[in-house]
Short mmCIF file of C-alpha atoms in Angstrom, two decimals:
data_model
loop_
_atom_site.label_atom_id
_atom_site.label_comp_id
_atom_site.label_asym_id
_atom_site.label_seq_id
_atom_site.Cartn_x
_atom_site.Cartn_y
_atom_site.Cartn_z
CA UNK A 248 -137.63 -39.30 -108.34
CA UNK A 249 -136.97 -35.75 -107.23
CA UNK A 250 -135.25 -35.53 -103.89
CA UNK A 251 -133.30 -32.97 -101.99
CA UNK A 252 -130.71 -32.98 -99.25
CA UNK A 253 -131.73 -34.51 -95.95
CA UNK A 254 -128.66 -33.89 -93.82
CA UNK A 255 -129.17 -32.04 -90.57
CA UNK A 256 -127.59 -28.59 -90.46
CA UNK A 257 -126.77 -27.65 -86.89
CA UNK A 258 -128.26 -24.51 -85.38
CA UNK A 259 -125.95 -21.54 -85.30
CA UNK A 260 -126.10 -17.91 -84.25
CA UNK A 261 -127.84 -15.66 -86.74
CA UNK A 262 -127.88 -11.90 -87.14
CA UNK A 263 -130.89 -10.52 -85.26
CA UNK A 264 -132.59 -9.34 -88.46
CA UNK A 265 -132.34 -12.82 -90.01
CA UNK A 266 -133.59 -14.49 -86.83
CA UNK A 267 -136.62 -12.20 -86.82
CA UNK A 268 -137.25 -12.95 -90.49
CA UNK A 269 -137.24 -16.69 -89.78
CA UNK A 270 -139.48 -16.50 -86.73
CA UNK A 271 -142.05 -14.09 -88.14
CA UNK A 272 -143.02 -14.54 -91.76
CA UNK A 273 -145.57 -11.73 -91.53
CA UNK A 274 -148.09 -13.89 -93.44
CA UNK A 275 -145.73 -14.36 -96.37
CA UNK A 276 -144.24 -17.65 -97.51
CA UNK A 277 -140.59 -18.28 -96.69
CA UNK A 278 -139.43 -19.02 -100.19
CA UNK A 279 -136.35 -16.84 -99.89
CA UNK A 280 -134.96 -17.66 -96.44
CA UNK A 281 -131.59 -19.41 -96.91
CA UNK A 282 -131.91 -23.15 -96.35
CA UNK A 283 -129.06 -23.38 -93.88
CA UNK A 284 -130.49 -20.74 -91.60
CA UNK A 285 -134.02 -22.10 -91.82
CA UNK A 286 -132.92 -25.64 -91.02
CA UNK A 287 -130.69 -24.46 -88.21
CA UNK A 288 -133.52 -22.48 -86.66
CA UNK A 289 -135.96 -25.40 -86.80
CA UNK A 290 -133.36 -27.84 -85.51
CA UNK A 291 -132.94 -25.71 -82.42
CA UNK A 292 -136.62 -24.84 -82.02
CA UNK A 293 -138.36 -28.20 -82.42
CA UNK A 294 -136.85 -30.15 -79.48
CA UNK A 295 -137.87 -27.48 -76.98
CA UNK A 296 -141.33 -27.26 -78.49
CA UNK A 297 -141.77 -31.03 -78.19
CA UNK A 298 -140.74 -30.95 -74.55
CA UNK A 299 -143.11 -28.06 -73.87
CA UNK A 300 -146.09 -29.91 -75.34
CA UNK A 301 -145.14 -33.45 -74.27
CA UNK A 302 -144.69 -34.83 -77.78
CA UNK A 303 -142.31 -37.85 -77.64
CA UNK A 304 -141.54 -38.15 -81.36
CA UNK A 305 -141.85 -36.05 -84.50
CA UNK A 306 -140.70 -36.14 -88.10
CA UNK A 307 -140.66 -33.23 -90.54
CA UNK A 308 -140.03 -32.78 -94.24
CA UNK A 309 -139.85 -29.39 -95.96
CA UNK A 310 -140.56 -29.02 -99.67
CA UNK A 311 -139.06 -26.22 -101.71
CA UNK A 312 -139.00 -25.97 -105.51
CA UNK A 313 -141.14 -29.14 -105.53
CA UNK A 314 -138.31 -31.21 -103.98
CA UNK A 315 -137.42 -32.25 -100.46
CA UNK A 316 -135.24 -29.54 -99.00
CA UNK A 317 -134.81 -31.25 -95.63
CA UNK A 318 -136.16 -34.17 -93.66
CA UNK A 319 -135.36 -34.94 -90.04
CA UNK A 320 -136.64 -36.95 -87.08
CA UNK A 321 -136.75 -35.70 -83.49
CA UNK A 322 -137.35 -37.36 -80.15
CA UNK A 323 -138.09 -41.04 -79.64
CA UNK A 324 -140.18 -43.63 -81.43
CA UNK A 325 -141.74 -44.59 -78.13
CA UNK A 326 -141.18 -43.93 -74.47
CA UNK A 327 -141.05 -47.67 -73.80
CA UNK A 328 -138.15 -48.27 -76.21
CA UNK A 329 -136.39 -44.91 -76.09
CA UNK A 330 -135.14 -45.45 -79.65
CA UNK A 331 -134.59 -42.21 -81.56
CA UNK A 332 -136.83 -41.16 -84.43
CA UNK A 333 -134.91 -41.26 -87.71
CA UNK A 334 -135.75 -40.15 -91.24
CA UNK A 335 -136.94 -43.73 -91.89
CA UNK A 336 -139.24 -43.98 -88.87
CA UNK A 337 -142.75 -44.91 -89.94
CA UNK A 338 -145.81 -43.21 -88.45
CA UNK A 339 -149.48 -43.95 -88.88
CA UNK A 340 -150.68 -41.34 -91.36
CA UNK A 341 -154.29 -41.48 -90.07
CA UNK A 342 -156.42 -39.31 -92.39
CA UNK A 343 -153.43 -38.28 -94.48
CA UNK A 344 -154.28 -41.62 -96.09
CA UNK A 345 -157.31 -40.08 -97.79
CA UNK A 346 -155.49 -37.80 -100.28
CA UNK A 347 -153.25 -40.68 -101.40
CA UNK A 348 -156.26 -42.91 -102.03
CA UNK A 349 -158.07 -40.03 -103.74
CA UNK A 350 -155.16 -39.59 -106.14
CA UNK A 351 -155.25 -43.27 -107.13
CA UNK A 352 -159.04 -43.21 -107.51
CA UNK A 353 -158.85 -40.15 -109.76
CA UNK A 354 -156.26 -41.92 -111.89
CA UNK A 355 -158.77 -44.74 -112.28
CA UNK A 356 -161.29 -42.13 -113.43
CA UNK A 357 -158.85 -40.95 -116.08
CA UNK A 358 -158.46 -44.47 -117.44
CA UNK A 359 -162.23 -44.79 -117.73
CA UNK A 360 -162.59 -47.62 -115.22
CA UNK A 361 -164.44 -45.40 -112.75
CA UNK A 362 -166.77 -42.52 -113.52
CA UNK A 363 -166.20 -39.45 -111.37
CA UNK A 364 -169.90 -38.55 -111.64
CA UNK A 365 -171.34 -42.03 -112.10
CA UNK A 366 -173.53 -43.27 -109.21
CA UNK A 367 -171.49 -45.76 -107.22
CA UNK A 368 -174.51 -48.07 -107.05
CA UNK A 369 -173.79 -48.96 -110.69
CA UNK A 370 -170.59 -50.71 -109.55
CA UNK A 371 -172.05 -52.58 -106.56
CA UNK A 372 -174.20 -55.72 -106.55
CA UNK A 373 -175.38 -55.13 -102.97
CA UNK A 374 -176.48 -51.68 -101.79
CA UNK A 375 -174.54 -50.07 -98.96
CA UNK A 376 -177.84 -48.96 -97.39
CA UNK A 377 -181.03 -50.93 -97.88
CA UNK A 378 -184.21 -49.12 -98.88
CA UNK A 379 -182.48 -45.77 -99.36
CA UNK A 380 -183.29 -44.32 -102.82
CA UNK A 381 -180.91 -41.37 -102.29
CA UNK A 382 -177.99 -43.81 -102.32
CA UNK A 383 -178.25 -43.73 -106.13
CA UNK A 384 -177.16 -40.09 -106.08
CA UNK A 385 -173.75 -40.69 -104.49
CA UNK A 386 -170.74 -40.45 -106.81
CA UNK A 387 -166.98 -40.63 -106.42
CA UNK A 388 -166.85 -36.84 -106.66
CA UNK A 389 -169.19 -36.54 -103.67
CA UNK A 390 -167.19 -39.04 -101.62
CA UNK A 391 -163.88 -37.33 -102.35
CA UNK A 392 -165.28 -33.89 -101.54
CA UNK A 393 -167.09 -35.12 -98.40
CA UNK A 394 -170.50 -34.15 -99.73
CA UNK A 395 -171.98 -37.67 -99.94
CA UNK A 396 -174.14 -37.39 -96.83
CA UNK A 397 -172.65 -40.61 -95.46
CA UNK A 398 -171.69 -40.57 -91.76
CA UNK A 399 -168.22 -40.28 -90.29
CA UNK A 400 -168.88 -42.98 -87.71
CA UNK A 401 -171.69 -44.77 -85.90
CA UNK A 402 -172.40 -46.96 -82.90
CA UNK A 403 -171.53 -50.66 -83.35
CA UNK A 404 -174.22 -52.58 -85.17
CA UNK A 405 -176.43 -49.57 -85.90
CA UNK A 406 -177.46 -49.09 -89.53
CA UNK A 407 -175.72 -46.64 -91.85
CA UNK A 408 -177.91 -43.66 -92.60
CA UNK A 409 -177.55 -40.55 -94.74
CA UNK A 410 -177.22 -37.25 -92.90
CA UNK A 411 -178.51 -35.12 -95.79
CA UNK A 412 -179.30 -35.14 -99.49
CA UNK A 413 -176.09 -36.20 -101.28
CA UNK A 414 -174.26 -33.37 -103.00
CA UNK A 415 -175.88 -30.52 -101.07
CA UNK A 416 -173.32 -29.74 -98.34
CA UNK A 417 -170.04 -30.71 -96.67
CA UNK A 418 -169.68 -33.22 -93.85
CA UNK A 419 -166.45 -35.14 -93.34
CA UNK A 420 -166.96 -38.87 -93.82
CA UNK A 421 -164.62 -41.82 -93.41
CA UNK A 422 -167.53 -44.09 -94.30
CA UNK A 423 -167.70 -42.47 -97.72
CA UNK A 424 -164.07 -43.35 -98.41
CA UNK A 425 -164.66 -46.91 -97.24
CA UNK A 426 -167.62 -47.16 -99.62
CA UNK A 427 -165.50 -45.94 -102.52
CA UNK A 428 -162.77 -48.40 -101.47
CA UNK A 429 -165.23 -51.26 -101.97
CA UNK A 430 -165.92 -50.03 -105.49
CA UNK A 431 -162.24 -49.50 -106.35
CA UNK A 432 -161.24 -52.94 -105.09
CA UNK A 433 -163.98 -54.56 -107.18
CA UNK A 434 -163.12 -52.63 -110.34
CA UNK A 435 -159.36 -53.09 -110.01
CA UNK A 436 -159.51 -56.71 -108.87
CA UNK A 437 -156.94 -55.85 -106.19
CA UNK A 438 -157.09 -55.45 -102.43
CA UNK A 439 -156.33 -51.89 -101.31
CA UNK A 440 -152.74 -52.59 -100.23
CA UNK A 441 -151.79 -53.94 -103.67
CA UNK A 442 -153.76 -51.27 -105.52
CA UNK A 443 -152.02 -48.43 -103.67
CA UNK A 444 -148.58 -50.01 -103.83
CA UNK A 445 -148.75 -50.45 -107.60
CA UNK A 446 -150.50 -47.16 -108.37
CA UNK A 447 -148.90 -44.62 -106.02
CA UNK A 448 -146.37 -45.87 -103.48
CA UNK A 449 -143.88 -47.60 -105.79
CA UNK A 450 -144.10 -45.18 -108.75
CA UNK A 451 -143.59 -42.17 -106.46
CA UNK A 452 -140.63 -43.70 -104.60
CA UNK A 453 -142.47 -44.10 -101.28
CA UNK A 454 -140.34 -47.09 -100.37
CA UNK A 455 -140.96 -47.01 -96.62
CA UNK A 456 -144.75 -46.71 -96.96
CA UNK A 457 -147.55 -49.25 -97.00
CA UNK A 458 -151.29 -49.42 -96.71
CA UNK A 459 -151.44 -51.90 -93.86
CA UNK A 460 -148.89 -53.22 -91.39
CA UNK A 461 -145.86 -55.13 -92.66
CA UNK A 462 -143.40 -57.13 -90.56
CA UNK A 463 -140.43 -54.77 -90.85
CA UNK A 464 -142.44 -52.06 -89.10
CA UNK A 465 -141.81 -53.89 -85.84
CA UNK A 466 -138.39 -52.24 -85.90
CA UNK A 467 -139.19 -49.07 -87.84
CA UNK A 468 -142.59 -47.88 -86.61
CA UNK A 469 -143.29 -45.22 -84.01
CA UNK A 470 -145.52 -45.97 -81.04
CA UNK A 471 -148.50 -43.74 -80.28
CA UNK A 472 -148.94 -41.78 -77.04
CA UNK A 473 -151.93 -40.22 -75.29
CA UNK A 474 -152.21 -36.65 -73.97
CA UNK A 475 -150.33 -37.63 -70.79
CA UNK A 476 -147.49 -39.22 -72.73
CA UNK A 477 -148.48 -42.82 -72.03
CA UNK A 478 -148.20 -45.40 -74.83
CA UNK A 479 -151.50 -46.07 -76.58
CA UNK A 480 -153.06 -47.62 -79.67
CA UNK A 481 -154.94 -46.15 -82.60
CA UNK A 482 -157.89 -47.93 -84.12
CA UNK A 483 -155.42 -49.71 -86.41
CA UNK A 484 -153.37 -50.85 -83.45
CA UNK A 485 -156.40 -52.15 -81.61
CA UNK A 486 -157.59 -54.04 -84.68
CA UNK A 487 -154.21 -55.71 -85.15
CA UNK A 488 -154.36 -56.90 -81.53
CA UNK A 489 -157.83 -58.39 -81.90
CA UNK A 490 -158.39 -62.13 -81.77
CA UNK A 491 -159.97 -63.80 -84.84
CA UNK A 492 -163.29 -63.77 -83.01
CA UNK A 493 -163.01 -60.05 -82.26
CA UNK A 494 -162.16 -59.28 -85.88
CA UNK A 495 -165.19 -61.26 -87.04
CA UNK A 496 -167.37 -59.26 -84.66
CA UNK A 497 -165.88 -56.03 -86.00
CA UNK A 498 -166.84 -57.07 -89.54
CA UNK A 499 -170.40 -57.75 -88.37
CA UNK A 500 -170.59 -54.37 -86.64
CA UNK A 501 -169.03 -52.45 -89.55
CA UNK A 502 -169.42 -54.45 -92.80
CA UNK A 503 -168.26 -51.45 -94.85
CA UNK A 504 -164.87 -51.42 -93.05
CA UNK A 505 -161.85 -53.49 -94.03
CA UNK A 506 -158.26 -53.38 -92.86
CA UNK A 507 -156.33 -51.56 -94.16
CA UNK A 508 -158.76 -48.78 -94.90
CA UNK A 509 -158.56 -46.06 -97.52
CA UNK A 510 -159.52 -43.55 -94.83
CA UNK A 511 -156.69 -44.25 -92.37
CA UNK A 512 -154.65 -47.27 -93.47
CA UNK A 513 -151.39 -45.63 -94.60
CA UNK A 514 -148.11 -46.05 -92.72
CA UNK A 515 -145.49 -43.62 -93.94
CA UNK A 516 -142.52 -41.37 -93.22
CA UNK A 517 -142.46 -37.59 -93.47
CA UNK A 518 -140.07 -37.80 -96.42
CA UNK A 519 -142.21 -40.35 -98.26
CA UNK A 520 -145.34 -38.27 -97.85
CA UNK A 521 -143.43 -35.22 -99.00
CA UNK A 522 -142.51 -37.14 -102.17
CA UNK A 523 -146.20 -37.69 -102.81
CA UNK A 524 -146.98 -34.01 -102.22
CA UNK A 525 -144.08 -32.96 -104.46
CA UNK A 526 -145.51 -34.99 -107.34
CA UNK A 527 -148.74 -33.03 -107.04
CA UNK A 528 -146.88 -29.71 -106.97
CA UNK A 529 -144.81 -30.60 -110.02
CA UNK A 530 -145.00 -34.09 -111.54
CA UNK A 531 -141.63 -35.63 -112.32
CA UNK A 532 -143.06 -37.46 -115.33
CA UNK A 533 -146.06 -37.67 -117.61
CA UNK A 534 -146.92 -41.34 -117.44
CA UNK A 535 -149.72 -43.70 -116.51
CA UNK A 536 -149.12 -43.19 -112.79
CA UNK A 537 -149.53 -39.41 -112.77
CA UNK A 538 -152.71 -37.43 -113.08
CA UNK A 539 -153.03 -35.16 -116.08
CA UNK A 540 -152.71 -31.43 -115.53
CA UNK A 541 -156.44 -31.14 -116.05
CA UNK A 542 -157.34 -33.75 -113.43
CA UNK A 543 -154.81 -32.33 -110.98
CA UNK A 544 -156.46 -28.94 -111.39
CA UNK A 545 -159.85 -30.56 -110.77
CA UNK A 546 -158.52 -32.29 -107.65
CA UNK A 547 -157.34 -28.96 -106.25
CA UNK A 548 -160.38 -26.97 -107.37
CA UNK A 549 -162.83 -26.05 -104.59
CA UNK A 550 -165.80 -28.41 -104.97
CA UNK A 551 -167.70 -27.62 -101.77
CA UNK A 552 -167.48 -24.43 -99.71
CA UNK A 553 -166.91 -25.08 -96.01
CA UNK A 554 -166.20 -21.55 -94.75
CA UNK A 555 -165.00 -18.25 -96.19
CA UNK A 556 -161.39 -19.49 -96.07
CA UNK A 557 -161.84 -23.28 -96.41
CA UNK A 558 -163.26 -25.39 -99.23
CA UNK A 559 -162.84 -29.04 -100.14
CA UNK A 560 -161.41 -30.33 -103.36
CA UNK A 561 -161.17 -34.01 -104.30
CA UNK A 562 -159.32 -35.58 -101.39
CA UNK A 563 -157.73 -32.35 -100.17
CA UNK A 564 -158.83 -29.38 -98.13
CA UNK A 565 -158.29 -26.08 -99.94
CA UNK A 566 -157.17 -23.08 -97.89
CA UNK A 567 -157.36 -19.49 -99.07
CA UNK A 568 -155.02 -17.34 -96.98
CA UNK A 569 -152.85 -14.26 -97.19
CA UNK A 570 -150.15 -16.20 -99.05
CA UNK A 571 -152.51 -17.64 -101.66
CA UNK A 572 -154.27 -20.98 -102.13
CA UNK A 573 -152.90 -24.12 -100.50
CA UNK A 574 -153.93 -27.77 -100.45
CA UNK A 575 -153.77 -29.44 -97.07
CA UNK A 576 -154.97 -32.27 -94.86
CA UNK A 577 -154.69 -33.32 -91.27
CA UNK A 578 -154.46 -36.75 -89.71
CA UNK A 579 -155.91 -37.62 -86.33
CA UNK A 580 -156.33 -41.04 -84.84
CA UNK A 581 -155.84 -40.05 -81.23
CA UNK A 582 -152.26 -41.12 -80.60
CA UNK A 583 -150.98 -40.18 -84.08
CA UNK A 584 -151.71 -36.60 -85.19
CA UNK A 585 -150.25 -35.09 -88.36
CA UNK A 586 -150.46 -32.22 -90.83
CA UNK A 587 -149.43 -31.59 -94.44
CA UNK A 588 -149.82 -28.43 -96.50
CA UNK A 589 -148.41 -27.19 -99.80
CA UNK A 590 -148.67 -24.26 -102.20
CA UNK A 591 -148.60 -25.49 -105.79
CA UNK A 592 -147.87 -22.12 -107.37
CA UNK A 593 -144.97 -21.34 -105.03
CA UNK A 594 -143.79 -25.00 -104.98
CA UNK A 595 -143.38 -25.02 -101.21
CA UNK A 596 -144.80 -27.24 -98.48
CA UNK A 597 -144.25 -29.07 -95.20
CA UNK A 598 -145.22 -32.42 -93.69
CA UNK A 599 -145.23 -32.98 -89.91
CA UNK A 600 -145.92 -36.42 -88.41
CA UNK A 601 -146.17 -37.00 -84.65
CA UNK A 602 -146.70 -39.98 -82.37
CA UNK A 603 -148.73 -38.01 -79.86
CA UNK A 604 -152.20 -36.79 -79.04
CA UNK A 605 -150.50 -33.44 -78.42
CA UNK A 606 -149.11 -33.26 -81.95
CA UNK A 607 -151.34 -30.36 -83.09
CA UNK A 608 -149.86 -28.10 -80.40
CA UNK A 609 -146.49 -28.66 -82.04
CA UNK A 610 -147.37 -28.58 -85.73
CA UNK A 611 -149.39 -25.37 -85.39
CA UNK A 612 -146.18 -23.63 -84.38
CA UNK A 613 -143.86 -25.53 -86.71
CA UNK A 614 -145.74 -24.99 -89.99
CA UNK A 615 -145.66 -21.16 -90.08
CA UNK A 616 -142.09 -21.19 -88.81
CA UNK A 617 -141.07 -23.64 -91.54
CA UNK A 618 -142.85 -22.18 -94.57
CA UNK A 619 -144.49 -18.98 -93.37
CA UNK A 620 -148.03 -17.89 -94.11
CA UNK A 621 -151.11 -17.65 -91.93
CA UNK A 622 -153.28 -20.76 -91.97
CA UNK A 623 -157.06 -20.69 -91.50
CA UNK A 624 -156.98 -24.50 -91.67
CA UNK A 625 -155.69 -24.64 -88.09
CA UNK A 626 -158.68 -22.76 -86.69
CA UNK A 627 -161.09 -24.81 -88.77
CA UNK A 628 -159.61 -28.16 -87.67
CA UNK A 629 -159.58 -27.02 -84.06
CA UNK A 630 -163.28 -26.20 -84.13
CA UNK A 631 -164.57 -28.94 -86.42
CA UNK A 632 -166.77 -31.70 -85.07
CA UNK A 633 -167.96 -34.45 -87.45
#
């Protein structure tokens, strides 16, 4: 597994011209800024930024030349414990889970077990929506590109309904991913946690990561915080605290949902997620765990136009900016808010995980400072409503 240095380089005084070059990339990617100076600048900048925006804990990993250049934790895991965030601190990935699941599902397509353009109804004995003939149009490609027409959420106990004709437009949908999860679990004969561990997490060296909570996270996991800095729970956290009766009621309300979910079930570190991203930028091997070059290109090809600057591929958002095309995703489950973006051609990227509702205020400043470029994805995420 490719991996780079992770040691913290202390901030030091820079010549004014270099400091300006670090702070203002002018829309260009920072592929040539010396690592020591870049790391020193971020090490000095991030703590103050976190204090300014009331973000208790944050972890970052920078990718350069398709390897981890630097990974570091800042702040505390939780205000209640006061324990510092380390490189091994686990955060809830929230919707950063979706690209990882998409990768594994596309690998299943390459083996012939799942058809990318085969109606998912062919793999299910019971329909997801009764008396809905348009359900037969929905494919894995539509789910992964958020063009299935399935909803993003719904009131408890209300029926699932399509928002539009499948395949005709974009609308972000966690329900779509949960539907595809049902199919993948049936075809693989494995629950999601085992499927993802065997197909992505272990082969890519994501040793701290898991789909679903595991006991050692009691010591290693960050605690979420609301906008005021008070400890809080994500949907995952609330589910884990439910009684057996409450969990049974949740299954009745949302029969398509299972814990952990493909849409938001990943627990990971910034470094682990950067390993996953690095394997997309430049695979370390050609084996049964990696997508072919052709399928990787299909994954990162715009499938559905969202705006002039944003499209959606298969599992990833695609951004077209001044620095070129990037693949990206954000994660948001209230008290855990994250961002990952990478440029395959330039082999550069960054992952930022936070344990705070205020995380976007921090990562919007960190990303351009870390890798440069201007990022239309920020404006789109800020204005998007499912």
